[in-house]
Amino acid sequence: DAGVTQSPTHLIKTRGQQVTLRCSPKSGHDTVSWYQQALGQGPQFIFQYYEEEERQRGNFPDRFSGHQFPNYSSELNVNALLLGDSALYLCASSSRDLPYNEQFFGPGTRLTVL
Amino acid sequence: EDKVVQSPLSLVVHEGDTVTLNCSYEVTNFRSLLWYKQEKKAPTFLFMLTSSGIEKKSGRLSSILDKKELFSILNITATQTGDSAIYLCAVGRVEGNEKLTFGTGTRLTIIP
Protein backbone atom coordinates (compact mmCIF):
# COMPACT_ATOMS: atom_id res chain seq x y z
CA ASP A 1 0.00 0.00 0.00
CA ALA A 2 1.70 3.17 -1.21
CA GLY A 3 1.85 6.03 1.18
CA VAL A 4 1.71 9.68 0.27
CA THR A 5 4.06 10.53 -2.58
CA GLN A 6 5.35 13.92 -3.68
CA SER A 7 7.39 15.18 -6.59
CA PRO A 8 9.87 16.54 -7.19
CA THR A 9 12.09 15.93 -4.16
CA HIS A 10 14.10 19.10 -4.60
CA LEU A 11 13.63 22.17 -6.73
CA ILE A 12 15.69 25.31 -7.29
CA LYS A 13 14.06 28.38 -8.82
CA THR A 14 14.85 32.06 -9.15
CA ARG A 15 12.78 34.98 -7.94
CA GLY A 16 9.77 35.74 -10.11
CA GLN A 17 9.47 32.25 -11.54
CA GLN A 18 6.54 29.92 -11.12
CA VAL A 19 6.59 26.40 -9.65
CA THR A 20 4.25 23.40 -9.56
CA LEU A 21 4.50 20.72 -6.91
CA ARG A 22 2.63 17.41 -7.05
CA CYS A 23 1.12 15.04 -4.51
CA SER A 24 -0.59 11.67 -4.64
CA PRO A 25 -2.53 10.77 -1.50
CA LYS A 26 -2.47 7.49 0.36
CA SER A 27 -4.67 4.82 -1.16
CA GLY A 28 -8.25 5.21 0.04
CA HIS A 29 -7.84 8.86 1.02
CA ASP A 30 -9.83 11.62 -0.67
CA THR A 31 -8.57 14.82 0.97
CA VAL A 32 -5.27 16.59 0.40
CA SER A 33 -3.86 19.38 2.54
CA TRP A 34 -0.73 21.42 1.78
CA TYR A 35 1.64 22.84 4.38
CA GLN A 36 4.70 25.07 4.20
CA GLN A 37 7.49 24.41 6.68
CA ALA A 38 10.18 27.09 6.90
CA LEU A 39 13.48 26.24 8.54
CA GLY A 40 13.13 25.90 12.30
CA GLN A 41 9.35 26.26 12.19
CA GLY A 42 6.39 23.93 12.38
CA PRO A 43 4.30 23.30 9.26
CA GLN A 44 1.89 26.11 8.34
CA PHE A 45 -1.42 25.24 6.69
CA ILE A 46 -1.77 26.56 3.13
CA PHE A 47 -5.04 25.02 1.91
CA GLN A 48 -7.05 21.82 1.67
CA TYR A 49 -8.76 20.13 -1.28
CA TYR A 50 -11.69 17.78 -1.22
CA GLU A 51 -13.95 16.80 -4.12
CA GLU A 52 -11.75 18.87 -6.43
CA GLU A 53 -12.53 22.10 -4.57
CA GLU A 54 -10.55 24.26 -2.17
CA ARG A 55 -12.35 23.80 1.16
CA GLN A 56 -10.26 25.86 3.52
CA ARG A 57 -7.36 28.25 3.19
CA GLY A 58 -4.69 29.45 5.57
CA ASN A 59 -3.10 32.88 5.67
CA PHE A 60 -1.28 32.69 2.33
CA PRO A 61 -1.49 35.13 -0.61
CA ASP A 62 -3.23 34.41 -3.89
CA ARG A 63 0.15 33.59 -5.44
CA PHE A 64 -0.44 30.18 -3.88
CA SER A 65 -3.06 28.19 -5.75
CA GLY A 66 -3.92 24.56 -6.13
CA HIS A 67 -5.92 21.93 -7.87
CA GLN A 68 -7.25 18.48 -7.15
CA PHE A 69 -7.86 15.92 -9.87
CA PRO A 70 -10.58 13.25 -10.07
CA ASN A 71 -8.09 10.61 -8.89
CA TYR A 72 -7.58 12.74 -5.70
CA SER A 73 -4.03 13.75 -6.57
CA SER A 74 -3.23 17.41 -6.16
CA GLU A 75 -0.95 20.21 -7.35
CA LEU A 76 0.33 23.27 -5.55
CA ASN A 77 1.26 26.23 -7.74
CA VAL A 78 3.23 29.23 -6.57
CA ASN A 79 3.58 32.26 -8.86
CA ALA A 80 6.02 35.16 -8.73
CA LEU A 81 8.35 33.36 -6.34
CA LEU A 82 9.95 35.30 -3.50
CA LEU A 83 13.06 34.43 -1.52
CA GLY A 84 10.77 33.86 1.47
CA ASP A 85 8.99 31.04 -0.34
CA SER A 86 12.04 28.83 0.21
CA ALA A 87 10.78 26.02 2.44
CA LEU A 88 9.81 22.38 2.68
CA TYR A 89 6.36 21.89 1.17
CA LEU A 90 4.46 19.01 2.71
CA CYS A 91 1.38 17.29 1.42
CA ALA A 92 -0.88 15.45 3.84
CA SER A 93 -3.68 13.09 2.96
CA SER A 94 -6.70 12.07 4.97
CA SER A 95 -10.16 10.67 4.55
CA ARG A 96 -13.52 12.22 5.31
CA ASP A 97 -14.51 8.76 6.58
CA LEU A 98 -12.08 9.09 9.48
CA PRO A 99 -13.74 10.57 12.56
CA TYR A 100 -10.88 12.80 13.57
CA ASN A 101 -8.10 14.91 12.09
CA GLU A 102 -5.52 12.19 11.47
CA GLN A 103 -3.34 13.14 8.52
CA PHE A 104 -0.48 11.28 6.86
CA PHE A 105 2.38 13.25 5.40
CA GLY A 106 4.47 12.77 2.28
CA PRO A 107 8.25 13.23 2.17
CA GLY A 108 7.94 16.82 1.02
CA THR A 109 9.45 18.96 -1.72
CA ARG A 110 12.37 21.17 -0.74
CA LEU A 111 12.03 24.44 -2.69
CA THR A 112 14.94 26.84 -2.83
CA VAL A 113 14.38 30.28 -4.34
CA LEU A 114 17.55 32.16 -5.36
CA GLU B 1 -6.32 32.50 16.16
CA ASP B 2 -5.33 28.97 17.14
CA LYS B 3 -2.04 28.69 18.99
CA VAL B 4 0.25 25.78 19.90
CA VAL B 5 3.33 26.26 22.06
CA GLN B 6 5.90 23.54 22.59
CA SER B 7 8.64 23.39 25.19
CA PRO B 8 11.50 23.06 25.45
CA LEU B 9 12.61 24.17 21.99
CA SER B 10 15.55 21.81 22.17
CA LEU B 11 16.74 19.10 24.51
CA VAL B 12 19.99 17.12 24.69
CA VAL B 13 20.10 13.99 26.87
CA HIS B 14 22.13 10.82 27.18
CA GLU B 15 21.00 7.48 25.90
CA GLY B 16 18.86 5.72 28.49
CA ASP B 17 17.45 8.91 29.98
CA THR B 18 13.71 9.63 30.16
CA VAL B 19 12.39 12.82 28.54
CA THR B 20 9.14 14.75 28.77
CA LEU B 21 8.06 17.07 25.97
CA ASN B 22 5.34 19.63 26.54
CA CYS B 23 2.61 21.07 24.35
CA SER B 24 0.09 23.71 25.36
CA TYR B 25 -2.65 24.98 23.10
CA GLU B 26 -5.40 27.51 22.57
CA VAL B 27 -7.93 26.46 19.97
CA THR B 28 -11.60 27.09 19.37
CA ASN B 29 -13.73 23.96 19.24
CA PHE B 30 -10.92 21.54 20.01
CA ARG B 31 -11.27 18.09 18.47
CA SER B 32 -7.92 16.34 18.68
CA LEU B 33 -4.24 16.70 19.51
CA LEU B 34 -1.65 14.86 17.45
CA TRP B 35 2.03 14.12 17.98
CA TYR B 36 4.40 13.60 15.04
CA LYS B 37 8.09 12.68 14.80
CA GLN B 38 10.10 14.38 12.06
CA GLU B 39 13.53 13.00 11.33
CA LYS B 40 14.44 14.18 7.87
CA LYS B 41 11.39 15.30 5.96
CA ALA B 42 8.00 13.62 6.40
CA PRO B 43 6.44 13.96 9.85
CA THR B 44 5.44 10.45 10.92
CA PHE B 45 2.34 9.99 13.03
CA LEU B 46 2.81 8.93 16.65
CA PHE B 47 -0.40 9.51 18.61
CA MET B 48 -3.78 11.16 18.41
CA LEU B 49 -5.57 12.14 21.63
CA THR B 50 -9.15 13.22 21.80
CA SER B 51 -10.26 12.46 25.35
CA SER B 52 -8.81 13.96 28.46
CA GLY B 53 -6.78 11.87 30.86
CA ILE B 54 -6.42 8.88 28.61
CA GLU B 55 -2.86 7.72 28.10
CA LYS B 56 -1.80 6.42 24.73
CA LYS B 57 1.23 4.12 24.72
CA SER B 58 3.41 2.62 22.06
CA GLY B 59 6.48 0.86 23.34
CA ARG B 60 8.68 3.40 25.10
CA LEU B 61 6.52 6.36 24.03
CA SER B 62 3.43 7.53 25.83
CA SER B 63 1.26 10.63 25.78
CA ILE B 64 -1.53 12.10 27.84
CA LEU B 65 -3.94 14.97 27.26
CA ASP B 66 -5.38 17.39 29.83
CA LYS B 67 -8.31 19.18 28.16
CA LYS B 68 -9.05 21.23 31.26
CA GLU B 69 -5.56 22.70 31.48
CA LEU B 70 -5.11 22.66 27.68
CA PHE B 71 -1.86 20.76 27.44
CA SER B 72 -0.35 17.45 26.51
CA ILE B 73 2.92 15.69 27.31
CA LEU B 74 4.91 13.16 25.36
CA ASN B 75 7.15 10.86 27.38
CA ILE B 76 9.97 8.78 26.01
CA THR B 77 11.62 6.30 28.37
CA ALA B 78 14.98 4.55 27.95
CA THR B 79 15.87 6.87 25.06
CA GLN B 80 17.91 5.58 22.12
CA THR B 81 19.91 7.43 19.48
CA GLY B 82 17.14 6.64 17.01
CA ASP B 83 14.81 8.84 19.03
CA SER B 84 16.79 11.91 17.92
CA ALA B 85 14.32 13.98 15.88
CA ILE B 86 12.02 16.97 15.97
CA TYR B 87 8.77 16.21 17.77
CA LEU B 88 5.79 18.19 16.53
CA CYS B 89 2.50 18.77 18.33
CA ALA B 90 -0.61 19.75 16.35
CA VAL B 91 -4.25 20.44 17.17
CA GLY B 92 -7.35 20.02 15.06
CA ARG B 93 -10.80 21.55 15.34
CA VAL B 94 -14.29 20.08 15.31
CA GLU B 95 -16.05 21.74 12.36
CA GLY B 96 -15.76 19.07 9.79
CA ASN B 97 -12.49 20.33 8.44
CA GLU B 98 -9.10 18.85 9.05
CA LYS B 99 -6.75 21.81 9.22
CA LEU B 100 -3.98 21.19 11.73
CA THR B 101 -2.22 23.95 13.64
CA PHE B 102 1.34 23.00 14.57
CA GLY B 103 3.78 24.15 17.20
CA THR B 104 7.39 24.92 16.30
CA GLY B 105 8.53 21.55 17.58
CA THR B 106 11.05 20.27 20.12
CA ARG B 107 14.42 19.16 18.74
CA LEU B 108 15.54 16.14 20.75
CA THR B 109 19.16 14.98 20.55
CA ILE B 110 20.23 11.71 22.20
CA ILE B 111 23.95 11.40 22.95
CA PRO B 112 25.32 7.81 22.92
Coordinates of C-alpha atoms in Angstrom, one line a residue:
Chain A
D1 CA 0.0 0.0 0.0
A2 CA 1.7 3.2 -1.2
G3 CA 1.8 6.0 1.2
V4 CA 1.7 9.7 0.3
T5 CA 4.1 10.5 -2.6
Q6 CA 5.3 13.9 -3.7
S7 CA 7.4 15.2 -6.6
P8 CA 9.9 16.5 -7.2
T9 CA 12.1 15.9 -4.2
H10 CA 14.1 19.1 -4.6
L11 CA 13.6 22.2 -6.7
I12 CA 15.7 25.3 -7.3
K13 CA 14.1 28.4 -8.8
T14 CA 14.8 32.1 -9.1
R15 CA 12.8 35.0 -7.9
G16 CA 9.8 35.7 -10.1
Q17 CA 9.5 32.3 -11.5
Q18 CA 6.5 29.9 -11.1
V19 CA 6.6 26.4 -9.7
T20 CA 4.2 23.4 -9.6
L21 CA 4.5 20.7 -6.9
R22 CA 2.6 17.4 -7.1
C23 CA 1.1 15.0 -4.5
S24 CA -0.6 11.7 -4.6
P25 CA -2.5 10.8 -1.5
K26 CA -2.5 7.5 0.4
S27 CA -4.7 4.8 -1.2
G28 CA -8.3 5.2 0.0
H29 CA -7.8 8.9 1.0
D30 CA -9.8 11.6 -0.7
T31 CA -8.6 14.8 1.0
V32 CA -5.3 16.6 0.4
S33 CA -3.9 19.4 2.5
W34 CA -0.7 21.4 1.8
Y35 CA 1.6 22.8 4.4
Q36 CA 4.7 25.1 4.2
Q37 CA 7.5 24.4 6.7
A38 CA 10.2 27.1 6.9
L39 CA 13.5 26.2 8.5
G40 CA 13.1 25.9 12.3
Q41 CA 9.3 26.3 12.2
G42 CA 6.4 23.9 12.4
P43 CA 4.3 23.3 9.3
Q44 CA 1.9 26.1 8.3
F45 CA -1.4 25.2 6.7
I46 CA -1.8 26.6 3.1
F47 CA -5.0 25.0 1.9
Q48 CA -7.0 21.8 1.7
Y49 CA -8.8 20.1 -1.3
Y50 CA -11.7 17.8 -1.2
E51 CA -14.0 16.8 -4.1
E52 CA -11.8 18.9 -6.4
E53 CA -12.5 22.1 -4.6
E54 CA -10.6 24.3 -2.2
R55 CA -12.3 23.8 1.2
Q56 CA -10.3 25.9 3.5
R57 CA -7.4 28.2 3.2
G58 CA -4.7 29.5 5.6
N59 CA -3.1 32.9 5.7
F60 CA -1.3 32.7 2.3
P61 CA -1.5 35.1 -0.6
D62 CA -3.2 34.4 -3.9
R63 CA 0.1 33.6 -5.4
F64 CA -0.4 30.2 -3.9
S65 CA -3.1 28.2 -5.7
G66 CA -3.9 24.6 -6.1
H67 CA -5.9 21.9 -7.9
Q68 CA -7.3 18.5 -7.1
F69 CA -7.9 15.9 -9.9
P70 CA -10.6 13.2 -10.1
N71 CA -8.1 10.6 -8.9
Y72 CA -7.6 12.7 -5.7
S73 CA -4.0 13.7 -6.6
S74 CA -3.2 17.4 -6.2
E75 CA -1.0 20.2 -7.4
L76 CA 0.3 23.3 -5.6
N77 CA 1.3 26.2 -7.7
V78 CA 3.2 29.2 -6.6
N79 CA 3.6 32.3 -8.9
A80 CA 6.0 35.2 -8.7
L81 CA 8.3 33.4 -6.3
L82 CA 10.0 35.3 -3.5
L83 CA 13.1 34.4 -1.5
G84 CA 10.8 33.9 1.5
D85 CA 9.0 31.0 -0.3
S86 CA 12.0 28.8 0.2
A87 CA 10.8 26.0 2.4
L88 CA 9.8 22.4 2.7
Y89 CA 6.4 21.9 1.2
L90 CA 4.5 19.0 2.7
C91 CA 1.4 17.3 1.4
A92 CA -0.9 15.5 3.8
S93 CA -3.7 13.1 3.0
S94 CA -6.7 12.1 5.0
S95 CA -10.2 10.7 4.6
R96 CA -13.5 12.2 5.3
D97 CA -14.5 8.8 6.6
L98 CA -12.1 9.1 9.5
P99 CA -13.7 10.6 12.6
Y100 CA -10.9 12.8 13.6
N101 CA -8.1 14.9 12.1
E102 CA -5.5 12.2 11.5
Q103 CA -3.3 13.1 8.5
F104 CA -0.5 11.3 6.9
F105 CA 2.4 13.3 5.4
G106 CA 4.5 12.8 2.3
P107 CA 8.3 13.2 2.2
G108 CA 7.9 16.8 1.0
T109 CA 9.5 19.0 -1.7
R110 CA 12.4 21.2 -0.7
L111 CA 12.0 24.4 -2.7
T112 CA 14.9 26.8 -2.8
V113 CA 14.4 30.3 -4.3
L114 CA 17.5 32.2 -5.4
Chain B
E1 CA -6.3 32.5 16.2
D2 CA -5.3 29.0 17.1
K3 CA -2.0 28.7 19.0
V4 CA 0.2 25.8 19.9
V5 CA 3.3 26.3 22.1
Q6 CA 5.9 23.5 22.6
S7 CA 8.6 23.4 25.2
P8 CA 11.5 23.1 25.4
L9 CA 12.6 24.2 22.0
S10 CA 15.5 21.8 22.2
L11 CA 16.7 19.1 24.5
V12 CA 20.0 17.1 24.7
V13 CA 20.1 14.0 26.9
H14 CA 22.1 10.8 27.2
E15 CA 21.0 7.5 25.9
G16 CA 18.9 5.7 28.5
D17 CA 17.4 8.9 30.0
T18 CA 13.7 9.6 30.2
V19 CA 12.4 12.8 28.5
T20 CA 9.1 14.7 28.8
L21 CA 8.1 17.1 26.0
N22 CA 5.3 19.6 26.5
C23 CA 2.6 21.1 24.4
S24 CA 0.1 23.7 25.4
Y25 CA -2.6 25.0 23.1
E26 CA -5.4 27.5 22.6
V27 CA -7.9 26.5 20.0
T28 CA -11.6 27.1 19.4
N29 CA -13.7 24.0 19.2
F30 CA -10.9 21.5 20.0
R31 CA -11.3 18.1 18.5
S32 CA -7.9 16.3 18.7
L33 CA -4.2 16.7 19.5
L34 CA -1.7 14.9 17.5
W35 CA 2.0 14.1 18.0
Y36 CA 4.4 13.6 15.0
K37 CA 8.1 12.7 14.8
Q38 CA 10.1 14.4 12.1
E39 CA 13.5 13.0 11.3
K40 CA 14.4 14.2 7.9
K41 CA 11.4 15.3 6.0
A42 CA 8.0 13.6 6.4
P43 CA 6.4 14.0 9.8
T44 CA 5.4 10.5 10.9
F45 CA 2.3 10.0 13.0
L46 CA 2.8 8.9 16.7
F47 CA -0.4 9.5 18.6
M48 CA -3.8 11.2 18.4
L49 CA -5.6 12.1 21.6
T50 CA -9.2 13.2 21.8
S51 CA -10.3 12.5 25.4
S52 CA -8.8 14.0 28.5
G53 CA -6.8 11.9 30.9
I54 CA -6.4 8.9 28.6
E55 CA -2.9 7.7 28.1
K56 CA -1.8 6.4 24.7
K57 CA 1.2 4.1 24.7
S58 CA 3.4 2.6 22.1
G59 CA 6.5 0.9 23.3
R60 CA 8.7 3.4 25.1
L61 CA 6.5 6.4 24.0
S62 CA 3.4 7.5 25.8
S63 CA 1.3 10.6 25.8
I64 CA -1.5 12.1 27.8
L65 CA -3.9 15.0 27.3
D66 CA -5.4 17.4 29.8
K67 CA -8.3 19.2 28.2
K68 CA -9.0 21.2 31.3
E69 CA -5.6 22.7 31.5
L70 CA -5.1 22.7 27.7
F71 CA -1.9 20.8 27.4
S72 CA -0.3 17.4 26.5
I73 CA 2.9 15.7 27.3
L74 CA 4.9 13.2 25.4
N75 CA 7.2 10.9 27.4
I76 CA 10.0 8.8 26.0
T77 CA 11.6 6.3 28.4
A78 CA 15.0 4.5 27.9
T79 CA 15.9 6.9 25.1
Q80 CA 17.9 5.6 22.1
T81 CA 19.9 7.4 19.5
G82 CA 17.1 6.6 17.0
D83 CA 14.8 8.8 19.0
S84 CA 16.8 11.9 17.9
A85 CA 14.3 14.0 15.9
I86 CA 12.0 17.0 16.0
Y87 CA 8.8 16.2 17.8
L88 CA 5.8 18.2 16.5
C89 CA 2.5 18.8 18.3
A90 CA -0.6 19.8 16.4
V91 CA -4.3 20.4 17.2
G92 CA -7.3 20.0 15.1
R93 CA -10.8 21.5 15.3
V94 CA -14.3 20.1 15.3
E95 CA -16.0 21.7 12.4
G96 CA -15.8 19.1 9.8
N97 CA -12.5 20.3 8.4
E98 CA -9.1 18.9 9.1
K99 CA -6.8 21.8 9.2
L100 CA -4.0 21.2 11.7
T101 CA -2.2 24.0 13.6
F102 CA 1.3 23.0 14.6
G103 CA 3.8 24.1 17.2
T104 CA 7.4 24.9 16.3
G105 CA 8.5 21.5 17.6
T106 CA 11.1 20.3 20.1
R107 CA 14.4 19.2 18.7
L108 CA 15.5 16.1 20.8
T109 CA 19.2 15.0 20.6
I110 CA 20.2 11.7 22.2
I111 CA 23.9 11.4 22.9
P112 CA 25.3 7.8 22.9

